[in-house]
Coordinates of C-alpha atoms in Angstrom, one line a residue:
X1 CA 0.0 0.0 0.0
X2 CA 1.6 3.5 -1.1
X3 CA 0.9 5.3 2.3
X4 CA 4.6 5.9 2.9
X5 CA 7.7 5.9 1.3
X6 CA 9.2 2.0 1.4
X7 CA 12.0 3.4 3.7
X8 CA 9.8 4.4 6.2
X9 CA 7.7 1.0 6.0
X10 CA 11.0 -0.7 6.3
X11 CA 11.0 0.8 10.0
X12 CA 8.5 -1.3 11.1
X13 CA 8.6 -4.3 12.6
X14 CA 6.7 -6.9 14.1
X15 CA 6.0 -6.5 17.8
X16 CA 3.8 -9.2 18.4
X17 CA 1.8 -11.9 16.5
X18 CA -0.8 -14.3 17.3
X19 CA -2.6 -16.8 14.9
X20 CA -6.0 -18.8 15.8
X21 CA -7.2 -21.7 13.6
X22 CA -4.7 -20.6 10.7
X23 CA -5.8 -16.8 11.2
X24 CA -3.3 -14.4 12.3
X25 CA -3.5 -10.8 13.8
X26 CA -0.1 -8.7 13.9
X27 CA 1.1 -5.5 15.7
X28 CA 4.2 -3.1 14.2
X29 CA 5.7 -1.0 16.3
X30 CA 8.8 1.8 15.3
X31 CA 11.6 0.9 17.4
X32 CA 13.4 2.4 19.7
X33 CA 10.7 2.1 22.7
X34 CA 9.7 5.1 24.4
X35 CA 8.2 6.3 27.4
X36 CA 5.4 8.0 25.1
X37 CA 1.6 7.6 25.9
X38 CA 0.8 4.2 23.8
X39 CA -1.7 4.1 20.8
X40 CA -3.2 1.1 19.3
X41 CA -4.5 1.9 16.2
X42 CA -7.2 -0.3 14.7
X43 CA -7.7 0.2 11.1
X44 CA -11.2 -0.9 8.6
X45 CA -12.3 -3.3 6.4
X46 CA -10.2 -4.2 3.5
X47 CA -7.9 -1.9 4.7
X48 CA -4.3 -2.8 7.0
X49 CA -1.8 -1.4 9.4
X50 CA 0.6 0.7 6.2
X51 CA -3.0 2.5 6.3
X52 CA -1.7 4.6 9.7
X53 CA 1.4 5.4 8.1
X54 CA 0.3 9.1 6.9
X55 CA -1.0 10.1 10.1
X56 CA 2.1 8.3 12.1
X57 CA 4.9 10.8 11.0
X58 CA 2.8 13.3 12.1
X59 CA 1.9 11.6 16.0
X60 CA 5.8 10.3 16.6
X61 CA 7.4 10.9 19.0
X62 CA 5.1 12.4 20.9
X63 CA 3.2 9.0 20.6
X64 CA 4.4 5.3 21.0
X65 CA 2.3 4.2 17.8
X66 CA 1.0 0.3 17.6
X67 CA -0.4 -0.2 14.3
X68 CA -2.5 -3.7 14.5
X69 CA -2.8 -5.7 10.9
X70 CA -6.1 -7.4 12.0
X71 CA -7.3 -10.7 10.1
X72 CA -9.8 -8.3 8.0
X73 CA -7.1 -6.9 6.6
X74 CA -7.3 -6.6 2.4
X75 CA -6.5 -9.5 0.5
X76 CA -7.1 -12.2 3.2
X77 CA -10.7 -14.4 3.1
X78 CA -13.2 -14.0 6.0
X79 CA -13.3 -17.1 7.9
X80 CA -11.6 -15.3 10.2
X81 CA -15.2 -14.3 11.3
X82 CA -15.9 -18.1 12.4
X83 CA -12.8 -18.1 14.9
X84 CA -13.7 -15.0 16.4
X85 CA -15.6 -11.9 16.1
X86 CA -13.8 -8.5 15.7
X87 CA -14.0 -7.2 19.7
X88 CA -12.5 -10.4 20.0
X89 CA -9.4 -10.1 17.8
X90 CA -8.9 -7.1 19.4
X91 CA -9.6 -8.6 23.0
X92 CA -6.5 -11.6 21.9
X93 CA -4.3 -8.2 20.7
X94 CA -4.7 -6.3 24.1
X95 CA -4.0 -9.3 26.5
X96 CA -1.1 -10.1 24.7
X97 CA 0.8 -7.0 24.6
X98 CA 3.7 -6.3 27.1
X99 CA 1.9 -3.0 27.8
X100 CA -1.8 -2.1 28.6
X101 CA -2.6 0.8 25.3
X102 CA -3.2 4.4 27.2
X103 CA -5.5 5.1 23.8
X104 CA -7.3 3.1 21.0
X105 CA -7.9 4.9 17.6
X106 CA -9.9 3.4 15.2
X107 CA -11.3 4.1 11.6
X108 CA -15.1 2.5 10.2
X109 CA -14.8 -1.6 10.5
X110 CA -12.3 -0.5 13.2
X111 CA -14.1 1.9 15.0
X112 CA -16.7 -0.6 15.8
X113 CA -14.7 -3.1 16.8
X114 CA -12.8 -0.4 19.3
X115 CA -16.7 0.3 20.5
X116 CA -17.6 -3.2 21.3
X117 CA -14.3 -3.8 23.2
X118 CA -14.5 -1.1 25.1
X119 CA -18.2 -1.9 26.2
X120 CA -17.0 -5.7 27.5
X121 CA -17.6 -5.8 31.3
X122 CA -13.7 -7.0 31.5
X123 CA -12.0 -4.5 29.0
X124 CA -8.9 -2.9 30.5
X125 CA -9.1 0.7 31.8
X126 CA -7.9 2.9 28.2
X127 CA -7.8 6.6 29.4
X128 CA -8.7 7.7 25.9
X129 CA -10.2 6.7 22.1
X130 CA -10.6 8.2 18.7
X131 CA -12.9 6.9 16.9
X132 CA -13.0 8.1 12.8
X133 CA -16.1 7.0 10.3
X134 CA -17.8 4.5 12.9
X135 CA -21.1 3.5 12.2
X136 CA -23.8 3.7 14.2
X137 CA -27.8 3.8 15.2
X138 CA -29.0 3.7 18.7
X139 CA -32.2 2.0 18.0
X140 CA -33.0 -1.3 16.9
X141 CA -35.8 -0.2 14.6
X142 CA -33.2 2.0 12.6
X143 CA -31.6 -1.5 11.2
X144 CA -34.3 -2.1 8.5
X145 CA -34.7 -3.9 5.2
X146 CA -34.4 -0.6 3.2
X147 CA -31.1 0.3 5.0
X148 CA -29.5 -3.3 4.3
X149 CA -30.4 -3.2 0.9
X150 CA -28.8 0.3 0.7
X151 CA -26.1 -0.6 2.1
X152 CA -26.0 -3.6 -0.8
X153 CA -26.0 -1.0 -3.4
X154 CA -23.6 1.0 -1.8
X155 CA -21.1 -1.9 -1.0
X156 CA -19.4 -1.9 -4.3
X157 CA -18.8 2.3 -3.5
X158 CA -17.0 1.8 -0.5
X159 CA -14.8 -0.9 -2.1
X160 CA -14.0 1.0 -5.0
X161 CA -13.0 4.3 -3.2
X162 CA -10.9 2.2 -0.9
X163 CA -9.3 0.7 -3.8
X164 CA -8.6 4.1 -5.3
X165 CA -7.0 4.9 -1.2
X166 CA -4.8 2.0 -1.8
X167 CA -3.4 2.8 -5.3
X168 CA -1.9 6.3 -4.2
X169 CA -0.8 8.4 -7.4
X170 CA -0.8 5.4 -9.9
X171 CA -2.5 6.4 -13.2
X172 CA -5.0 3.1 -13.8
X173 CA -7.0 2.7 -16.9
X174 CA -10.9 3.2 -15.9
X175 CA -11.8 0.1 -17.5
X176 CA -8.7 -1.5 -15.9
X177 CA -9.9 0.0 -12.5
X178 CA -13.1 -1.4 -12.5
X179 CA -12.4 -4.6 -13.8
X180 CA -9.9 -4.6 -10.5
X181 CA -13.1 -3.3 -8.1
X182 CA -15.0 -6.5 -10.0
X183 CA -12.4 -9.4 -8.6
X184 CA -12.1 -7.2 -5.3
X185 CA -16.1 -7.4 -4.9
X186 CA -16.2 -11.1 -6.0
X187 CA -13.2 -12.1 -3.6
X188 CA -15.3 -10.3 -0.3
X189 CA -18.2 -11.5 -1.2
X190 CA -21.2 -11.7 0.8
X191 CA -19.3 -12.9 3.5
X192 CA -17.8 -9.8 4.1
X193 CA -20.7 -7.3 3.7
X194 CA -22.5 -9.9 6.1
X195 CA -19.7 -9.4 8.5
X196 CA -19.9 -5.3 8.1
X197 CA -23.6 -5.3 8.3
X198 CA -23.6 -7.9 11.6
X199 CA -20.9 -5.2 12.9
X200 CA -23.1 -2.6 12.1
X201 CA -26.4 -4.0 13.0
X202 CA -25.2 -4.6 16.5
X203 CA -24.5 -1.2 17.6
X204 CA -27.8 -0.4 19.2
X205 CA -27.2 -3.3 21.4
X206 CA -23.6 -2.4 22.4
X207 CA -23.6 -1.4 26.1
X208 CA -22.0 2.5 25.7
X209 CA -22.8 3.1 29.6
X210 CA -19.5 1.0 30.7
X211 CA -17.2 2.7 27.8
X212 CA -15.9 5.4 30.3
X213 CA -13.0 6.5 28.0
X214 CA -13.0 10.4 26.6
X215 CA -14.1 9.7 23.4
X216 CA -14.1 11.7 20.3
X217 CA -15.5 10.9 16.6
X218 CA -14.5 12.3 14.1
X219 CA -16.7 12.1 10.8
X220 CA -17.9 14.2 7.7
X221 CA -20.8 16.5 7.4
X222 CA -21.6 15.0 4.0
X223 CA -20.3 11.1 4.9
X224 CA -23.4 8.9 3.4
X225 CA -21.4 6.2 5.1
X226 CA -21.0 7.1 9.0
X227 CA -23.5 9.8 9.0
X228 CA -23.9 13.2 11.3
X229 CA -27.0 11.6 13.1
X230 CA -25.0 8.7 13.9
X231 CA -22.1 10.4 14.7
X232 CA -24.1 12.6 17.1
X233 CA -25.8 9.5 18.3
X234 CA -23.3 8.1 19.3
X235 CA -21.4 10.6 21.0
X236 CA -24.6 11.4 23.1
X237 CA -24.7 7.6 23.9
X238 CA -21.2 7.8 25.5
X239 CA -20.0 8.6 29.3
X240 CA -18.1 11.0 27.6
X241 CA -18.5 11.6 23.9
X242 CA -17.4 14.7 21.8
X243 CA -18.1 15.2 17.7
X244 CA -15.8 16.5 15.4
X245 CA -18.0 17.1 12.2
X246 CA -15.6 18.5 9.3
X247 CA -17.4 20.5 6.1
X248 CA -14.5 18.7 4.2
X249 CA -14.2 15.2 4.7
X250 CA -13.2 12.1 3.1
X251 CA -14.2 8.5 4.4
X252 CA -10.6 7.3 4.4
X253 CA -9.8 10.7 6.5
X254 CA -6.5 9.0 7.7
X255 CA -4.9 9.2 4.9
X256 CA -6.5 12.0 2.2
X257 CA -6.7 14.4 5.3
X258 CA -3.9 12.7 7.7
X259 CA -2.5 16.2 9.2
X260 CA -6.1 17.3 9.7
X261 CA -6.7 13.9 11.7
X262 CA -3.3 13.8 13.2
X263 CA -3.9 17.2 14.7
X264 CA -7.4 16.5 16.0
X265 CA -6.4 13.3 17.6
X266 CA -3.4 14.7 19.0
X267 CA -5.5 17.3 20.8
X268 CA -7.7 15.3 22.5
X269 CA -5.1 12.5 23.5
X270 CA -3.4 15.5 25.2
X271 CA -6.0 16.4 26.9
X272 CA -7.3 12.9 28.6
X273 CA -4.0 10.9 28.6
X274 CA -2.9 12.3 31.6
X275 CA -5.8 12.4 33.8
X276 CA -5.5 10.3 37.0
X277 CA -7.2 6.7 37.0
X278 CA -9.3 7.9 40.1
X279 CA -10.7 10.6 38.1
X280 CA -11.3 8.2 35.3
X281 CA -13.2 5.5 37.4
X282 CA -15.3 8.6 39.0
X283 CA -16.8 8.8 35.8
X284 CA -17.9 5.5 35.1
X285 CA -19.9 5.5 38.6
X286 CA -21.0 8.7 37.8
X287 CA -22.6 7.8 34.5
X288 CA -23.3 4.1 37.0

């Protein structure tokens, strides 16, 4: 993936990796360690970890970035989603690592998953999360018919423009291009809408009362995909939830708009990171 220049790639290296019934989930970290406040960094569908690299030149040092290549990663198959389901991978990432994350940031497929770890009665205490894209609805009887079937239509969209993410500045042929979004669609499959839409369609149930972390979300005025009800839903759902709506705003923010991001998510981390745990738990039997 052309996030970053191969060089700076070529930094990376594995910090940990863990495989389950021939599925494996990876974490890269940038040596040397620091003392920095820790992020975990839990990229979307079809997507994996290079995807951080714009925004990480902008958050080191000041951050100790982990950039997690979960099992939905691009180019794998999806029975993945039969071993475990995505809290879960993330759940076999966190108790695994040599040091509890201080922060989680997460884009779309990743955002959710980030939610519904965070909401598990025995997720560790993370002082703060971003959350970019996530999708949402607080009520069962939003998750209709009509909005599966739109999302259907608008499967082969998403795909596409992530496609375009992944391809950087190459000049591709249109026809070549689509004929590429035609073997990426029939590879997913419906297996892996089914496994965005079962993300998805779960939100209303997700138990946002115990996620006690300072949360922002970040999303797009104009974003079809996340939405600014959502959005809003969500962050009035949360102990502590804050919205960052942007006029301009592209779905794959973290890389066509990584300073923007970088800068946002920077803020808030300094703002939360270093509160005291006391003041933290307060919160959660506040909201109790």
């Amino acid at each position: 993936m052309p996030f970053a220049t191969p060089e700076f790639e070529a930094e990376w290296s594995p910090l940990l990796r863990r495989t389950i019934d021939g599925y494996h989930v990876e974490v890269m970290h940038h040596p040397p360690h620091s003392d920095a406040p820790v992020l975990l960094m839990a990229h979307g569908l079809e997507e994996g970890w290079q995807v951080w690299l714009p925004m990480a030149r902008l958050l080191m040092p000041e951050f100790r970035l982990l950039l997690v290549d979960f099992p939905w990663r691009a180019h794998n198959d999806y029975g993945w989603s039969e071993t475990l389901p995505p809290s879960e991978w993330m759940g076999e990432v966190v108790r695994n690592l040599p040091i509890v994350p201080d922060a989680i940031v997460g884009h779309s497929f990743g955002s959710n998953a980030t939610l519904e770890f965070l909401a598990k009665p025995n997720a560790p205490l993370i002082k703060a999360a971003v959350l970019t894209s996530p999708f949402y609805r607080s009520e069962p009887s939003a998750i209709t018919w009509d909005l599966f079937h739109e999302g259907v239509a608008n499967f082969r969209e998403i795909l596409s423009a992530g496609l375009r993410v992944r391809s950087g500045d190459k000049r591709i042929d249109p026809e070549i291009f689509e004929r590429m979004v035609d073997r990426l669609l029939e590879r997913v499959g419906p297996t892996g809408f089914a496994n965005l839409f079962r993300l998805f369609s779960h939100a209303p149930g997700i138990r946002t009362d115990r996620i006690i972390s300072p949360t922002l979300i970040i999303g797009g005025v104009t974003d079809e995909t996340s939405t600014p009800t959502g959005i809003r839903e969500l962050a009035g759902a949360l102990v502590d939830g804050r919205v960052e709506l942007l006029p301009e705003y592209d779905h794959f923010c973290q890389v066509e708009q990584a300073e923007e991001i970088a800068q946002l998510t920077a803020a808030h981390l300094r703002e939360h990171l270093f509160m005291p745990h006391q003041a933290l738990l307060g919160m959660g039997r506040a909201a109790a």
